[in-house]
Amino acid sequence: MRAARVVSEAAAAEMRVRELERRVEAEHARLRALQAAAPKATKEAKPAKPAKGGGGGAKKKDDEVTALPTSHRRFYDIAVNFTDPMFRGEYRGKQAHADDRERVLERAALVGVKRWLITGGNYEESKEAMDFCRRYAGNKYGIVMQSTVGCHPTRCDEFEDGRTTLAGLEELIREGVKDGTVAAVGECGLDYDREEFCHRDVQKKWFTAQLALAAKHRLPLFLHNRNTGGDFERFMFAHKETLTPGCVHSFTGTVEEVKTLLALPSSIYIGINGCSLKSEASAGVLRALPFERMMLETDAPWCDIRPTHAGHAHIATRFPTVKSEKHYAAGKTVKNRQEPCHMTQVFEVVCGFKGVVDEAARDAAAEVLYENAARVYRLAGK
């Protein structure tokens, strides 16, 4: 009887996955049709130059906005560092204001950011991220949180001294899969920008181990790649036979890197946030990256979109903001502290760079982006 029940549950899960794939494909087709019908000049539109000081024209500055915006679209933020002390009001080791995570949830819900992937950078952070997901399960805002479990490449020395262990991560995965808390293995990968924290040979050793962990538990990946000179791509292809789907988050690479990663046999997506949108070159990368292989993220509290960034001129949605954490006011965002609610701004800049201005086309794009993330980072064990 138990075997029959397991088979039945597996069949039901497979049907749900196929239905989700059908819906995503329908949205892809709808988006392609809308973009094909749009005027050619609109599709090739180049990003406008940001006005001096940002915003420009009659747009209000963030510190002049008084009302919280809303959105009818839905978003999945695949990178929220909700364990960061900033969300407890602590900046650079000093307490500036009270914990305001409840307000952060409220703002996110108002603009449709209803799914979050909370990142884990080592054993302790992964455990804390899982605890957050459980604590906020069934919250009044309707936000569904899941976490990653893994070790960031710059912290892989923790494997060497025992602060993080593969057995410890695997135990968290087993627990998280049972209750649907864990959705991915990561943040794992390679980072040659900060080898002073961990040498690349140590990073490679433990990246291999975490790829095997994802394959063993059939979990998707949450990936990191920074200034590796092609090593990351070569590493991924070397493990292509056992590679699970996933996303290379906070992408700041080239068009060539995009093409290489999209050629992998496993479904690898590219994660775009404010750090991906700083320069004019970003527009070229985004034009080479179809919505069908993209995910959006804030990487909160990092990677805010600043007035000096090339994409800032495309931002239409503004939030009540204080200039500094020292002047914190309940209900307002803090300048330069990114939050999940800023997914709307990331989306607006991406659409601006890609020349998608028609509202119906933007609606379709938003839905494709949401379904991409929902399909890859589906409820574990469901």
Short mmCIF file of C-alpha atoms in Angstrom, two decimals:
data_model
loop_
_atom_site.label_atom_id
_atom_site.label_comp_id
_atom_site.label_asym_id
_atom_site.label_seq_id
_atom_site.Cartn_x
_atom_site.Cartn_y
_atom_site.Cartn_z
CA MET A 1 0.00 0.00 0.00
CA ARG A 2 2.76 2.40 0.91
CA ALA A 3 4.59 1.75 -2.37
CA ALA A 4 1.38 2.39 -4.29
CA ARG A 5 0.85 5.64 -2.41
CA VAL A 6 4.40 6.79 -3.20
CA VAL A 7 3.87 6.01 -6.89
CA SER A 8 0.57 7.88 -6.84
CA GLU A 9 2.14 10.91 -5.18
CA ALA A 10 5.00 10.89 -7.68
CA ALA A 11 2.53 10.75 -10.58
CA ALA A 12 0.56 13.67 -9.13
CA ALA A 13 3.75 15.69 -8.71
CA GLU A 14 4.73 14.96 -12.30
CA MET A 15 1.31 16.14 -13.50
CA ARG A 16 1.73 19.39 -11.54
CA VAL A 17 5.14 19.98 -13.09
CA ARG A 18 3.78 19.33 -16.60
CA GLU A 19 0.90 21.72 -16.02
CA LEU A 20 3.32 24.41 -14.84
CA GLU A 21 5.50 23.83 -17.91
CA ARG A 22 2.41 24.17 -20.12
CA ARG A 23 1.49 27.48 -18.48
CA VAL A 24 5.04 28.82 -18.84
CA GLU A 25 5.13 27.87 -22.52
CA ALA A 26 1.78 29.62 -23.06
CA GLU A 27 3.17 32.77 -21.45
CA HIS A 28 6.32 32.52 -23.59
CA ALA A 29 4.18 32.31 -26.73
CA ARG A 30 2.06 35.26 -25.59
CA LEU A 31 5.15 37.37 -24.91
CA ARG A 32 6.70 36.54 -28.29
CA ALA A 33 3.46 37.50 -30.04
CA LEU A 34 3.24 40.81 -28.19
CA GLN A 35 6.85 41.67 -28.90
CA ALA A 36 6.48 40.74 -32.58
CA ALA A 37 3.47 43.08 -32.82
CA ALA A 38 5.29 45.98 -31.17
CA PRO A 39 6.80 48.71 -33.42
CA LYS A 40 10.39 47.94 -34.41
CA ALA A 41 11.63 51.27 -33.11
CA THR A 42 10.27 50.38 -29.69
CA LYS A 43 12.05 47.04 -29.62
CA GLU A 44 15.39 48.64 -30.52
CA ALA A 45 15.02 51.56 -28.13
CA LYS A 46 18.23 52.54 -26.39
CA PRO A 47 18.33 53.44 -22.72
CA ALA A 48 17.95 57.13 -22.01
CA LYS A 49 20.73 58.97 -20.24
CA PRO A 50 19.97 59.51 -16.57
CA ALA A 51 19.38 63.13 -15.69
CA LYS A 52 21.93 64.66 -13.36
CA GLY A 53 21.04 63.67 -9.83
CA GLY A 54 18.83 60.82 -11.05
CA GLY A 55 15.12 60.64 -11.78
CA GLY A 56 15.01 63.67 -14.04
CA GLY A 57 12.12 65.71 -15.37
CA ALA A 58 9.03 65.90 -13.19
CA LYS A 59 9.78 62.67 -11.35
CA LYS A 60 9.86 62.95 -7.60
CA LYS A 61 12.97 62.09 -5.67
CA ASP A 62 12.70 59.16 -3.30
CA ASP A 63 12.74 61.39 -0.23
CA GLU A 64 9.79 63.38 -1.65
CA VAL A 65 7.53 60.34 -2.15
CA THR A 66 4.94 59.93 0.59
CA ALA A 67 2.68 57.04 -0.51
CA LEU A 68 3.64 53.38 -0.85
CA PRO A 69 3.17 52.13 -4.43
CA THR A 70 1.24 49.00 -5.42
CA SER A 71 1.43 46.65 -8.39
CA HIS A 72 -0.91 44.15 -10.08
CA ARG A 73 2.05 42.03 -11.23
CA ARG A 74 3.61 39.20 -9.27
CA PHE A 75 7.32 38.72 -8.67
CA TYR A 76 9.63 36.03 -7.29
CA ASP A 77 12.76 37.51 -5.65
CA ILE A 78 15.33 34.73 -5.90
CA ALA A 79 17.98 36.44 -3.72
CA VAL A 80 17.07 37.94 -0.35
CA ASN A 81 19.79 38.09 2.31
CA PHE A 82 17.19 38.35 5.06
CA THR A 83 19.69 37.21 7.69
CA ASP A 84 21.69 40.42 7.18
CA PRO A 85 21.89 42.65 10.30
CA MET A 86 20.59 45.65 8.32
CA PHE A 87 17.09 44.20 8.53
CA ARG A 88 17.48 44.22 12.28
CA GLY A 89 18.45 47.88 12.12
CA GLU A 90 22.16 47.24 12.58
CA TYR A 91 24.62 48.99 10.24
CA ARG A 92 28.41 48.57 10.44
CA GLY A 93 28.07 47.09 13.90
CA LYS A 94 25.91 49.88 15.32
CA GLN A 95 22.18 49.80 16.09
CA ALA A 96 20.52 52.59 14.10
CA HIS A 97 16.84 51.62 14.38
CA ALA A 98 14.51 48.85 15.50
CA ASP A 99 14.06 45.60 13.60
CA ASP A 100 11.74 46.43 10.68
CA ARG A 101 11.38 43.11 8.90
CA GLU A 102 7.60 43.25 9.29
CA ARG A 103 7.56 46.52 7.34
CA VAL A 104 9.81 44.98 4.70
CA LEU A 105 7.27 42.19 4.21
CA GLU A 106 4.42 44.68 3.99
CA ARG A 107 6.11 46.76 1.28
CA ALA A 108 7.00 43.66 -0.71
CA ALA A 109 3.42 42.35 -0.62
CA LEU A 110 2.01 45.66 -1.85
CA VAL A 111 3.99 45.40 -5.09
CA GLY A 112 3.39 41.68 -5.62
CA VAL A 113 6.69 40.16 -4.41
CA LYS A 114 4.98 37.06 -3.04
CA ARG A 115 7.80 34.49 -3.32
CA TRP A 116 11.25 34.87 -1.74
CA LEU A 117 14.36 32.72 -1.82
CA ILE A 118 16.39 33.53 1.30
CA THR A 119 20.07 32.85 0.80
CA GLY A 120 22.44 30.89 3.01
CA GLY A 121 26.18 31.62 2.83
CA ASN A 122 27.40 28.98 5.30
CA TYR A 123 25.97 26.47 7.77
CA GLU A 124 24.85 29.05 10.35
CA GLU A 125 23.26 31.38 7.79
CA SER A 126 21.51 28.47 6.08
CA LYS A 127 20.06 27.34 9.40
CA GLU A 128 18.97 30.91 10.21
CA ALA A 129 17.40 31.30 6.76
CA MET A 130 15.40 28.12 7.32
CA ASP A 131 14.28 29.39 10.72
CA PHE A 132 13.01 32.59 9.08
CA CYS A 133 11.01 30.58 6.56
CA ARG A 134 9.37 28.60 9.35
CA ARG A 135 8.76 31.66 11.50
CA TYR A 136 7.01 33.53 8.69
CA ALA A 137 5.14 30.53 7.27
CA GLY A 138 1.50 31.44 6.76
CA ASN A 139 2.18 35.17 7.29
CA LYS A 140 -0.68 37.60 6.79
CA TYR A 141 0.90 39.04 3.65
CA GLY A 142 0.68 35.79 1.73
CA ILE A 143 4.45 35.73 1.10
CA VAL A 144 5.97 32.27 0.63
CA MET A 145 9.59 32.00 1.77
CA GLN A 146 12.07 29.25 1.06
CA SER A 147 15.79 29.07 1.64
CA THR A 148 19.00 27.86 0.10
CA VAL A 149 21.50 25.66 1.94
CA GLY A 150 25.17 25.94 1.05
CA CYS A 151 28.49 27.70 1.43
CA HIS A 152 29.57 30.82 -0.49
CA PRO A 153 32.85 30.34 -2.40
CA THR A 154 34.65 33.01 -0.36
CA ARG A 155 33.75 31.17 2.84
CA CYS A 156 34.75 27.65 1.82
CA ASP A 157 37.69 27.77 4.25
CA GLU A 158 34.98 26.99 6.82
CA PHE A 159 34.89 23.47 5.40
CA GLU A 160 38.60 23.20 6.03
CA ASP A 161 38.42 24.22 9.69
CA GLY A 162 35.11 22.48 10.43
CA ARG A 163 32.86 25.50 11.03
CA THR A 164 30.77 24.28 8.09
CA THR A 165 30.60 20.59 7.20
CA LEU A 166 29.08 18.76 4.27
CA ALA A 167 27.30 16.45 6.71
CA GLY A 168 25.83 19.45 8.50
CA LEU A 169 24.55 20.97 5.25
CA GLU A 170 23.09 17.63 4.20
CA GLU A 171 21.23 17.31 7.50
CA LEU A 172 19.71 20.77 6.95
CA ILE A 173 18.68 19.73 3.45
CA ARG A 174 16.97 16.59 4.71
CA GLU A 175 15.05 18.60 7.31
CA GLY A 176 14.15 21.33 4.83
CA VAL A 177 12.99 18.98 2.11
CA LYS A 178 10.60 17.32 4.55
CA ASP A 179 8.79 20.54 5.44
CA GLY A 180 9.25 22.37 2.12
CA THR A 181 11.62 24.96 3.61
CA VAL A 182 14.65 24.29 1.42
CA ALA A 183 14.44 24.98 -2.30
CA ALA A 184 18.06 24.93 -3.50
CA VAL A 185 21.70 24.19 -2.80
CA GLY A 186 23.82 27.32 -2.64
CA GLU A 187 25.08 29.92 -2.66
CA CYS A 188 27.93 27.99 -4.24
CA GLY A 189 30.35 28.61 -7.07
CA LEU A 190 33.64 30.40 -7.74
CA ASP A 191 34.87 33.91 -6.88
CA TYR A 192 38.36 35.02 -7.93
CA ASP A 193 37.79 38.65 -6.93
CA ARG A 194 38.25 37.83 -3.25
CA GLU A 195 40.81 35.05 -3.04
CA GLU A 196 42.22 36.68 0.07
CA PHE A 197 39.28 35.01 1.84
CA CYS A 198 39.55 31.62 0.15
CA HIS A 199 41.96 30.30 -2.48
CA ARG A 200 40.45 29.14 -5.78
CA ASP A 201 41.68 25.56 -5.30
CA VAL A 202 39.73 25.30 -2.04
CA GLN A 203 36.71 26.88 -3.74
CA LYS A 204 36.81 24.31 -6.56
CA LYS A 205 37.07 21.40 -4.14
CA TRP A 206 33.95 22.40 -2.24
CA PHE A 207 32.04 23.60 -5.29
CA THR A 208 32.38 20.05 -6.62
CA ALA A 209 31.10 18.67 -3.33
CA GLN A 210 28.06 20.97 -3.33
CA LEU A 211 27.20 20.13 -6.95
CA ALA A 212 27.20 16.48 -5.90
CA LEU A 213 24.99 17.33 -2.93
CA ALA A 214 22.45 18.99 -5.23
CA ALA A 215 22.48 16.00 -7.59
CA LYS A 216 22.07 13.54 -4.73
CA HIS A 217 19.00 15.32 -3.36
CA ARG A 218 17.73 16.38 -6.80
CA LEU A 219 17.69 20.04 -5.78
CA PRO A 220 18.31 23.03 -8.06
CA LEU A 221 21.35 25.27 -7.69
CA PHE A 222 21.82 28.86 -6.57
CA LEU A 223 25.12 29.80 -8.18
CA HIS A 224 27.86 32.44 -7.81
CA ASN A 225 30.38 33.41 -10.48
CA ARG A 226 32.71 36.38 -10.17
CA ASN A 227 35.70 37.23 -12.38
CA THR A 228 36.74 33.62 -13.01
CA GLY A 229 38.09 34.08 -16.54
CA GLY A 230 35.99 31.25 -17.95
CA ASP A 231 36.82 28.76 -15.19
CA PHE A 232 33.25 28.75 -13.91
CA GLU A 233 31.83 27.91 -17.33
CA ARG A 234 34.45 25.18 -17.88
CA PHE A 235 33.68 23.79 -14.44
CA MET A 236 29.98 23.65 -15.20
CA PHE A 237 30.53 21.84 -18.50
CA ALA A 238 32.87 19.39 -16.80
CA HIS A 239 29.98 18.41 -14.50
CA LYS A 240 27.22 18.63 -17.12
CA GLU A 241 26.21 14.96 -16.80
CA THR A 242 25.03 15.37 -13.21
CA LEU A 243 24.22 19.10 -13.22
CA THR A 244 20.81 20.07 -11.86
CA PRO A 245 18.90 23.18 -13.05
CA GLY A 246 19.61 26.49 -11.37
CA CYS A 247 20.45 30.16 -11.69
CA VAL A 248 23.72 32.08 -11.88
CA HIS A 249 22.70 34.95 -9.66
CA SER A 250 23.82 38.61 -9.72
CA PHE A 251 25.17 38.26 -13.24
CA THR A 252 27.73 40.88 -14.30
CA GLY A 253 29.35 39.03 -17.19
CA THR A 254 29.47 39.42 -20.95
CA VAL A 255 27.27 38.42 -23.88
CA GLU A 256 29.71 35.59 -24.62
CA GLU A 257 29.35 34.25 -21.07
CA VAL A 258 25.56 34.35 -21.39
CA LYS A 259 25.70 32.34 -24.61
CA THR A 260 28.06 29.77 -23.05
CA LEU A 261 25.91 29.28 -19.95
CA LEU A 262 22.70 28.99 -21.94
CA ALA A 263 24.31 26.23 -24.02
CA LEU A 264 24.56 23.94 -20.98
CA PRO A 265 22.30 20.87 -21.30
CA SER A 266 20.76 21.53 -17.89
CA SER A 267 18.36 24.46 -17.53
CA ILE A 268 20.61 27.23 -16.28
CA TYR A 269 19.08 30.68 -15.89
CA ILE A 270 20.69 34.10 -15.45
CA GLY A 271 19.85 36.20 -12.39
CA ILE A 272 19.60 39.96 -12.89
CA ASN A 273 19.70 42.59 -10.14
CA GLY A 274 20.88 46.18 -9.67
CA CYS A 275 24.54 45.16 -9.95
CA SER A 276 23.74 43.72 -13.39
CA LEU A 277 22.33 47.05 -14.60
CA LYS A 278 25.04 49.61 -13.84
CA SER A 279 26.48 50.31 -17.29
CA GLU A 280 25.43 50.89 -20.88
CA ALA A 281 27.03 47.53 -21.70
CA SER A 282 24.31 45.91 -19.59
CA ALA A 283 21.78 46.77 -22.30
CA GLY A 284 23.67 44.63 -24.80
CA VAL A 285 23.81 41.70 -22.39
CA LEU A 286 20.08 41.92 -21.70
CA ARG A 287 19.22 42.07 -25.40
CA ALA A 288 21.10 38.77 -25.80
CA LEU A 289 19.27 37.22 -22.86
CA PRO A 290 15.67 36.13 -23.52
CA PHE A 291 13.08 36.49 -20.77
CA GLU A 292 12.64 32.71 -20.99
CA ARG A 293 16.12 32.18 -19.46
CA MET A 294 16.13 35.05 -16.98
CA MET A 295 15.23 35.46 -13.31
CA LEU A 296 15.05 38.67 -11.30
CA GLU A 297 16.36 39.41 -7.83
CA THR A 298 17.21 42.26 -5.50
CA ASP A 299 20.08 40.61 -3.58
CA ALA A 300 18.72 42.72 -0.72
CA PRO A 301 20.08 44.57 1.18
CA TRP A 302 22.75 44.97 -1.51
CA CYS A 303 22.77 45.94 -5.20
CA ASP A 304 20.49 49.00 -5.09
CA ILE A 305 20.08 50.95 -8.34
CA ARG A 306 21.71 54.34 -7.86
CA PRO A 307 21.31 57.63 -9.76
CA THR A 308 24.79 57.19 -11.27
CA HIS A 309 23.80 53.86 -12.85
CA ALA A 310 22.86 53.72 -16.53
CA GLY A 311 19.52 52.05 -15.79
CA HIS A 312 18.31 54.54 -13.19
CA ALA A 313 16.45 56.66 -15.78
CA HIS A 314 14.07 53.76 -16.46
CA ILE A 315 12.76 53.62 -12.88
CA ALA A 316 9.14 54.75 -12.58
CA THR A 317 8.18 53.25 -9.21
CA ARG A 318 9.38 55.20 -6.17
CA PHE A 319 9.18 54.44 -2.47
CA PRO A 320 9.07 56.76 0.54
CA THR A 321 12.74 56.83 1.57
CA VAL A 322 14.88 58.35 4.30
CA LYS A 323 18.32 59.62 3.34
CA SER A 324 20.12 57.61 6.00
CA GLU A 325 19.49 54.88 8.53
CA LYS A 326 20.17 57.57 11.13
CA HIS A 327 16.89 59.23 10.17
CA TYR A 328 14.83 56.05 10.07
CA ALA A 329 11.07 56.44 10.00
CA ALA A 330 8.62 53.54 10.15
CA GLY A 331 7.01 52.87 6.79
CA LYS A 332 9.93 54.25 4.76
CA THR A 333 12.77 52.47 3.03
CA VAL A 334 16.36 53.34 3.88
CA LYS A 335 18.49 54.91 1.17
CA ASN A 336 20.94 52.41 -0.38
CA ARG A 337 19.37 49.47 1.52
CA GLN A 338 17.75 47.27 -1.10
CA GLU A 339 14.52 45.45 -0.22
CA PRO A 340 12.36 42.87 -2.02
CA CYS A 341 9.88 45.65 -2.88
CA HIS A 342 12.54 47.08 -5.21
CA MET A 343 11.93 44.14 -7.55
CA THR A 344 9.59 46.53 -9.35
CA GLN A 345 12.53 48.81 -10.11
CA VAL A 346 14.75 45.96 -11.32
CA PHE A 347 11.90 44.87 -13.61
CA GLU A 348 11.41 48.40 -14.96
CA VAL A 349 15.10 48.80 -15.79
CA VAL A 350 15.25 45.39 -17.48
CA CYS A 351 12.22 46.27 -19.62
CA GLY A 352 13.74 49.68 -20.38
CA PHE A 353 17.03 48.18 -21.52
CA LYS A 354 15.19 45.60 -23.64
CA GLY A 355 12.91 48.24 -25.16
CA VAL A 356 9.69 46.68 -23.82
CA VAL A 357 7.36 49.60 -23.13
CA ASP A 358 3.91 48.20 -23.98
CA GLU A 359 2.10 47.43 -20.70
CA ALA A 360 0.60 44.20 -22.00
CA ALA A 361 4.05 43.02 -23.09
CA ARG A 362 5.42 43.95 -19.68
CA ASP A 363 2.64 42.00 -17.97
CA ALA A 364 3.50 38.93 -20.04
CA ALA A 365 7.22 39.37 -19.34
CA ALA A 366 6.61 39.63 -15.59
CA GLU A 367 4.60 36.41 -15.64
CA VAL A 368 7.28 34.53 -17.60
CA LEU A 369 9.94 35.71 -15.14
CA TYR A 370 7.83 34.62 -12.18
CA GLU A 371 7.12 31.19 -13.66
CA ASN A 372 10.79 30.64 -14.51
CA ALA A 373 11.70 30.96 -10.84
CA ALA A 374 8.62 29.10 -9.59
CA ARG A 375 9.35 26.15 -11.86
CA VAL A 376 13.03 25.81 -10.89
CA TYR A 377 12.68 26.65 -7.19
CA ARG A 378 9.44 24.80 -6.66
CA LEU A 379 8.39 23.62 -3.22
CA ALA A 380 10.93 20.99 -2.22
CA GLY A 381 9.48 17.52 -1.91
CA LYS A 382 6.20 18.59 -3.58
#
